[in-house]
XYZ file of C-alpha atoms in Angstrom:
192
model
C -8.825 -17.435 -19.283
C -8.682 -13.690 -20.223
C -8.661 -11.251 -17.798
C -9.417 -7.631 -18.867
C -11.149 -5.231 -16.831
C -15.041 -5.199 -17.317
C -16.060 -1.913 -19.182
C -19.697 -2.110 -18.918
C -19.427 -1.080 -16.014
C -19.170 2.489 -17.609
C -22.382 2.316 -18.951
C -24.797 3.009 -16.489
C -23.230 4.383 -12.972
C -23.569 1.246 -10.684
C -25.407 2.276 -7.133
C -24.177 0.137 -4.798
C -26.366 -0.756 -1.661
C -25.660 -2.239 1.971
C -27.408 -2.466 5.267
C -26.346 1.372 6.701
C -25.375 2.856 3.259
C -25.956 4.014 -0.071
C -23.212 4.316 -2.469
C -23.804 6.638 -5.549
C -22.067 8.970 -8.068
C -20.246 11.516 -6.806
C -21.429 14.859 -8.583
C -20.995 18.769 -7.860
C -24.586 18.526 -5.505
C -22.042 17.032 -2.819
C -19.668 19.374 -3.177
C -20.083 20.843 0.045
C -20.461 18.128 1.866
C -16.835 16.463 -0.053
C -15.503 20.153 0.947
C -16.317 19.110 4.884
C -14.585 15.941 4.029
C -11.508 17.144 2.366
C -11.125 20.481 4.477
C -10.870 18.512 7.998
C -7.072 18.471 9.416
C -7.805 14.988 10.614
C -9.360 13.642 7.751
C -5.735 14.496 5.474
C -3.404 14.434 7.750
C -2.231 10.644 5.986
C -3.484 11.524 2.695
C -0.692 13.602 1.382
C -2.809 15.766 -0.597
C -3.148 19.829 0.433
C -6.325 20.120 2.411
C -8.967 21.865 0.668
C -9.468 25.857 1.222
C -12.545 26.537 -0.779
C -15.307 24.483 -1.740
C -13.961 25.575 -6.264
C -10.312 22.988 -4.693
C -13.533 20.387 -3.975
C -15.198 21.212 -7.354
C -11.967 20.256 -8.994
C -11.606 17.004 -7.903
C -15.242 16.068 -8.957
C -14.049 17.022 -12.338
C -11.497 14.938 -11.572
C -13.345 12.237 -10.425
C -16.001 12.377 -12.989
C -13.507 12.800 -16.039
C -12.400 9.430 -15.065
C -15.666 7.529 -15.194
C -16.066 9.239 -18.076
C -12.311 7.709 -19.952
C -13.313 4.544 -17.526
C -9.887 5.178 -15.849
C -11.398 4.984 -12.154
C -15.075 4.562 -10.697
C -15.511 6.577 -7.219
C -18.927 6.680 -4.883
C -20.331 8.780 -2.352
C -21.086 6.891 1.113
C -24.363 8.154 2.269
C -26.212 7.002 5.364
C -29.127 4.895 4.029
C -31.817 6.143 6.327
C -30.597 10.114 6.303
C -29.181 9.956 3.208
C -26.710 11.816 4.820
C -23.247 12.637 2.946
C -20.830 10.943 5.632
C -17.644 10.334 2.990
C -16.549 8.560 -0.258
C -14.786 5.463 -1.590
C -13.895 4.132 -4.760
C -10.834 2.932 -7.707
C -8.910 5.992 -7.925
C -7.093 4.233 -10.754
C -7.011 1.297 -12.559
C -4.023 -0.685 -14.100
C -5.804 -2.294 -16.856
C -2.666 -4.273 -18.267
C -2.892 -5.611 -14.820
C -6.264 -5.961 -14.096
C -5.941 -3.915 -11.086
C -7.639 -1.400 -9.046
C -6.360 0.954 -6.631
C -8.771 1.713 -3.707
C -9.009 4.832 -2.001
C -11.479 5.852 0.878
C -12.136 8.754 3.931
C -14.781 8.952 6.194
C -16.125 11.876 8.481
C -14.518 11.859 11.667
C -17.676 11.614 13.522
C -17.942 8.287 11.981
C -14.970 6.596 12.399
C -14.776 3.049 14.492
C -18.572 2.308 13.781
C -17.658 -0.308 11.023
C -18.767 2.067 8.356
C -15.643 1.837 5.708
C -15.505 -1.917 6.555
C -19.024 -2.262 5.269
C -18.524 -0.055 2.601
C -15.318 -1.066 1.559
C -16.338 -4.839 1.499
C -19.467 -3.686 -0.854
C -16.869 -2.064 -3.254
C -14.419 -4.949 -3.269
C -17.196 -7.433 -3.955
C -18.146 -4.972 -6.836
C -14.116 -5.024 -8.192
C -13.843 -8.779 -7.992
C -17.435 -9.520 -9.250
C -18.758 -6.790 -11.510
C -15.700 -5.559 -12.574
C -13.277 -8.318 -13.237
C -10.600 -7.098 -11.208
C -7.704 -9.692 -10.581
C -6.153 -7.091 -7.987
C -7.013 -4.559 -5.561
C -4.052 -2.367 -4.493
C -4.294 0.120 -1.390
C -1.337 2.461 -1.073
C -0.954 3.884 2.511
C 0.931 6.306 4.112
C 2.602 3.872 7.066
C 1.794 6.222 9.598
C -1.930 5.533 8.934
C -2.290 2.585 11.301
C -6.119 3.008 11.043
C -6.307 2.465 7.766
C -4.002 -0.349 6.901
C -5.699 -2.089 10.200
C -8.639 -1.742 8.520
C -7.103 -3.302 4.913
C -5.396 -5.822 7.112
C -9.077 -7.404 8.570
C -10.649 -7.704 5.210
C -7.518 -9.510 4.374
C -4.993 -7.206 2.523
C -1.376 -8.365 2.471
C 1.336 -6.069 2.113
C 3.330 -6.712 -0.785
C 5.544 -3.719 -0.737
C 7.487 -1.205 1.302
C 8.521 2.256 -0.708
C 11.305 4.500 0.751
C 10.507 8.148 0.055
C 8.867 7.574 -3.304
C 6.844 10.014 -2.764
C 7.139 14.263 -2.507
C 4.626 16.033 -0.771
C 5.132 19.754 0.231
C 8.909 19.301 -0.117
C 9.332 15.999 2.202
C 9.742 12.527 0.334
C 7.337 10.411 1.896
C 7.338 6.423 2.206
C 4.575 4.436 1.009
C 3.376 1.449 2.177
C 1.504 -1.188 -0.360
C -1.284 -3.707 0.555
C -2.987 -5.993 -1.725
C -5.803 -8.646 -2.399
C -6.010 -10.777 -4.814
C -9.027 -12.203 -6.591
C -8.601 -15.384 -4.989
C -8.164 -13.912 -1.416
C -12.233 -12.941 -1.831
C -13.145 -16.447 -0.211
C -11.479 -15.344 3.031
C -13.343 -11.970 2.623
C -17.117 -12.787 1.620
């Protein structure tokens, strides 16, 4: 069989749907509402990335984000509340190791909307995507160990972890560990 990641994808921005969400392109009309996101102490405290100061630090990761669609190096959504259409956070492959067919997820939420089953439904709508649209053989989450919320979360929808780094990572002058959690294409009959 040959794997290979599934480029069509790139073609036409895939909206993903579920029963509380809507999952679209992230463009600079959100930009304020990714600013909330990415500017909230609790909301970065794991993600080892400075927390935004002004809504331009926001702007530039939508560049970001939309460059890589664009080179079809990463696909990334919006979460919006289907019935308010309300921005409530975002989701998506922040990069993809095509000689490995693999995609590495990345997610945050609002606050306000944490432990309502929110990322589990949105996440499961995104790895159904990778596995099924996308050809994925993989999908990798990389966690700061401290977040227990989030690799609980990974660990319910059936993510393993495959791998412990030791302060592999520097982050405003502290080496940070890294925890690594995985699924595998054939895991998804556990998961849908």
């Amino acid at each position: 069989m040959n794997y290979k990641i599934n480029d069509s994808v790139f073609e036409t921005f895939p909206k993903l749907i579920t029963e509380r969400l809507v999952l679209e392109e992230i463009d600079y009309a959100v930009a304020q509402d990714l600013f909330e996101i990415r500017s909230d102490e609790r909301v970065v405290k794991y993600l080892d990335r400075e927390k935004h100061k002004t809504v331009e630090d926001t702007q530039e990761m939508i560049t970001i984000i939309m460059r890589s669609y664009n080179e079809k190096t990463g696909i990334n959504w919006i979460i919006k509340n289907r019935t308010t259409l309300e921005v409530i956070g975002y989701i998506g492959y922040w990069r993809l190791f095509r000689e490995r067919v693999r995609g590495e997820i990345g997610f945050a939420l609002k606050p306000e909307f944490w432990q309502k089953g929110i990322m589990s439904e949105a996440l499961l709508k995104v790895i159904e995507f990778g596995f099924k649209k996308f050809g994925l053989h993989s999908i990798e989450g990389n966690v700061n160990p401290n977040n227990i919320s989030s690799i609980r979360l990974l660990e319910k929808i059936g993510f393993k972890k495959e791998a412990y780094y030791r302060e592999d990572y520097l982050f405003n002058g502290k080496f940070q560990d890294s925890a690594i959690y995985s699924l595998l294409e054939t895991d998804r009959l556990l998961v849908f």
